[in-house]
Coordinates of C-alpha atoms in Angstrom, one line a residue:
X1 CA -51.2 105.3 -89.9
X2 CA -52.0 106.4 -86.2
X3 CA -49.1 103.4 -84.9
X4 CA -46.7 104.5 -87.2
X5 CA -46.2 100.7 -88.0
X6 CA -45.0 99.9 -91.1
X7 CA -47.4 97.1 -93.2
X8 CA -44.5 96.3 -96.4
X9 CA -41.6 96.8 -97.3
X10 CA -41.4 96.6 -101.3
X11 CA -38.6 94.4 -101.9
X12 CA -37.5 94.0 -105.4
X13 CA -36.1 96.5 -107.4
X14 CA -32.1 95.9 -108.1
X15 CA -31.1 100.1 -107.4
X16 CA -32.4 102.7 -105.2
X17 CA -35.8 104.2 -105.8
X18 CA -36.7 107.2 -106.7
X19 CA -40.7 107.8 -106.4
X20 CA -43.5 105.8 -104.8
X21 CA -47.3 106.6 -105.5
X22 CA -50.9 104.8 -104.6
X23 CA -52.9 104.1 -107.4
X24 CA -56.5 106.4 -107.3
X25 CA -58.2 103.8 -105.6
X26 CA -55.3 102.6 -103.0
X27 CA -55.3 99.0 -104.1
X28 CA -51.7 99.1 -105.7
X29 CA -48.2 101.2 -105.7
X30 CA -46.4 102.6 -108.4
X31 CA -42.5 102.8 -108.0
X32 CA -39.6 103.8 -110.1
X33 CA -35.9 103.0 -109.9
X34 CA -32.5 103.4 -111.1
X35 CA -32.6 100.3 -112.1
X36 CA -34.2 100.9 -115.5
X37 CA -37.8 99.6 -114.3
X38 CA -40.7 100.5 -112.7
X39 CA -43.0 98.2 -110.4
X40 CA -47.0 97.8 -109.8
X41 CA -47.1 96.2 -105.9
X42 CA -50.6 95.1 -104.3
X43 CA -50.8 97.4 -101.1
X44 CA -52.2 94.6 -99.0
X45 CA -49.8 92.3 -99.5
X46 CA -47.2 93.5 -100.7
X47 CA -46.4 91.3 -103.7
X48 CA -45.2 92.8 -107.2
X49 CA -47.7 92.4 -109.4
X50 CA -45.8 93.9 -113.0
X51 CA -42.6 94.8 -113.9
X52 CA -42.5 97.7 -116.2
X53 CA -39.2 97.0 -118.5
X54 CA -38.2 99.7 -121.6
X55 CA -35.9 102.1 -120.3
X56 CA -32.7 102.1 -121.2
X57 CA -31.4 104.0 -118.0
X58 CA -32.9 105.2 -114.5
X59 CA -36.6 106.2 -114.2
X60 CA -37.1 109.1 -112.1
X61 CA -40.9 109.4 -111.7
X62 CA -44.0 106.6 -112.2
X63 CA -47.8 107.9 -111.5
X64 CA -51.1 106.9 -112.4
X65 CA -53.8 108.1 -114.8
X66 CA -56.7 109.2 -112.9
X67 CA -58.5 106.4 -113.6
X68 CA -55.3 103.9 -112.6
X69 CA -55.8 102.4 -116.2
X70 CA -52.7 103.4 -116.9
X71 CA -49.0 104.2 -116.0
X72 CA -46.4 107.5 -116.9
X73 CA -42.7 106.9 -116.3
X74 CA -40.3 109.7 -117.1
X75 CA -36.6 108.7 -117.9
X76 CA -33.0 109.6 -117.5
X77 CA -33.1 107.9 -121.8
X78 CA -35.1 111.3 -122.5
X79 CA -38.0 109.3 -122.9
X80 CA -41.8 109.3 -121.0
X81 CA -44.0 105.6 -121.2
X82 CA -47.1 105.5 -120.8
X83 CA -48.1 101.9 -119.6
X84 CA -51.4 99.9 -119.2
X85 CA -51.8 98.3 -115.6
X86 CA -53.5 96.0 -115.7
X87 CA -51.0 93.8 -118.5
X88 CA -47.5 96.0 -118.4
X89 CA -47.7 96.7 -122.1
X90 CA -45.7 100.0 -123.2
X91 CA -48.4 102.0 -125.3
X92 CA -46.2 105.0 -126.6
X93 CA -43.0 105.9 -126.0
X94 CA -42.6 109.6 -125.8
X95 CA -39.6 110.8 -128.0
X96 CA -39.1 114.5 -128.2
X97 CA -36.9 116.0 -125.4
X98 CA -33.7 116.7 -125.5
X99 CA -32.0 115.4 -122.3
X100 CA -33.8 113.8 -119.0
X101 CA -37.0 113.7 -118.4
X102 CA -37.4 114.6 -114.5
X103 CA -40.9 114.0 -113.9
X104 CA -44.6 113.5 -115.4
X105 CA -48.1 113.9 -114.8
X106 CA -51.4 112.8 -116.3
X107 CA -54.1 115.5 -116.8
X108 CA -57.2 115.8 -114.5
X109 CA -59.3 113.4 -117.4
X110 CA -56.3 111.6 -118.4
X111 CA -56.5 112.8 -122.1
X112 CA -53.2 114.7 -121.6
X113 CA -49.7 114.0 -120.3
X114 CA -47.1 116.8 -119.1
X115 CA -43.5 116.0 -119.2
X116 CA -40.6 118.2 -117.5
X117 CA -37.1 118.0 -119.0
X118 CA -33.8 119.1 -118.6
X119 CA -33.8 120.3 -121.7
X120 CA -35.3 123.8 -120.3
X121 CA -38.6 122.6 -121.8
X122 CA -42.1 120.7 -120.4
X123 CA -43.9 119.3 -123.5
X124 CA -47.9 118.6 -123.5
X125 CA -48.6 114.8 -125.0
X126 CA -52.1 113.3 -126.4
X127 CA -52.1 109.9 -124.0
X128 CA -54.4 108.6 -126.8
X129 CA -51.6 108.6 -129.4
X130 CA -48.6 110.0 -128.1
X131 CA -48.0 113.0 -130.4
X132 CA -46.2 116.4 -129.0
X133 CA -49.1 118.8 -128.8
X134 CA -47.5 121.9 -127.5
X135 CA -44.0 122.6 -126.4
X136 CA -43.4 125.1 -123.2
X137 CA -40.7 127.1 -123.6
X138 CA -38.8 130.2 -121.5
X139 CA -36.7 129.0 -119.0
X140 CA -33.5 129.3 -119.2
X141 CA -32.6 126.0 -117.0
X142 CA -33.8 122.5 -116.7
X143 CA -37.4 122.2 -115.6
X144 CA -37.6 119.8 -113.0
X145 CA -41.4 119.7 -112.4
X146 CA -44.5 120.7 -114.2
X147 CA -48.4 119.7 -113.1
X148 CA -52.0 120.8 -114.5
X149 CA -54.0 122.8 -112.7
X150 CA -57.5 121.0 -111.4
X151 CA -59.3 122.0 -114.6
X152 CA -56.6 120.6 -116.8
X153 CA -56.4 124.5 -118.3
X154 CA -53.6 125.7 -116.8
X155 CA -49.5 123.9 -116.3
X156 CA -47.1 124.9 -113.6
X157 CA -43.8 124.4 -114.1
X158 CA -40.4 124.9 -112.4
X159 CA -36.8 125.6 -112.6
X160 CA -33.5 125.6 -112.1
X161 CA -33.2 129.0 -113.3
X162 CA -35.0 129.8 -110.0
X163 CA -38.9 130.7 -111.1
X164 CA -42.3 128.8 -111.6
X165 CA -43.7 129.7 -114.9
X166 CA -47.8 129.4 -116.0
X167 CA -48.8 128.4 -119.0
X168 CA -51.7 128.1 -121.1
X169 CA -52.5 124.2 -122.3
X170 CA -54.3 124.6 -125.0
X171 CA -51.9 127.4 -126.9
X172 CA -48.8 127.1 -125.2
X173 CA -48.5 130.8 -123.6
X174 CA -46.8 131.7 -120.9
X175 CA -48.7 134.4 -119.0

């Protein structure tokens, strides 16, 4: 980092990309492309190590559980993914929203998922099974990001409609 030298450059995906994220413990990268995929690299070499295939159009946003067990990709096919690492196998697909989803995020113990969509909602998902547990809605635009607070209590989401709202996980609540 203090040379400023890049170590890799992650050749592979087919369209530009959109996000890039280390796994918890630095070993891999996560990306996601308009190419419909998203791609597990080894950070010291470089090499792709899994191609995530499913989507049927661009992925926005890929991160890892806390634990790096698994993988979130959010979709411009309205869908979320969750993914296991270590084999590239889709585990749920997350059907619910009504347009885009622009990004996701994993709960601090990984028991929870958060999606933002255009659809003017973010939706709270059991990682476990996939089922919709709550639904946040109130603004009036598309939500374009949405994150738990470090207790896993709290969401934060924002908007086009030009505010950040918090909500309540465990009932839904805006407060």
């Amino acid at each position: 980092v203090e040379s400023g030298e890049c170590l890799h450059t992650l050749h592979g995906h087919g369209l530009e990309v959109h996000s890039a994220v280390f796994s918890p413990d630095g070993a891999t990268v996560l990306t996601a492309s308009s190419d419909k995929t998203a791609k597990i690299w080894c950070a010291q070499s470089g090499k792709c190590l899994q191609t995530l295939q499913g989507h049927r159009w661009e992925v926005f946003s890929a991160v890892f559980s806390p634990d790096g067990a698994l993988a979130l990709t959010t979709s411009e096919d309205r869908t979320a993914k969750v993914w296991r690492v270590e084999s590239g196998e889709c585990l749920h697909t997350l059907h619910g929203h009504g347009l885009e989803v622009h990004s996701a995020v994993f709960s601090p113990d990984g028991a929870t998922v958060l999606t933002a969509s255009s659809d003017k909602t973010a939706k709270i998902w059991c990682a476990q099974s996939g089922k919709c547990l709550q639904t946040l809605q109130g603004h009036r635009w598309e939500v374009f990001s949405a994150v738990f607070s470090p207790d896993g209590a709290l969401a934060l989401t924002t908007s086009e409609d030009r505010t950040a709202k918090v909500w309540r996980v465990e009932s839904g609540e805006c407060l």
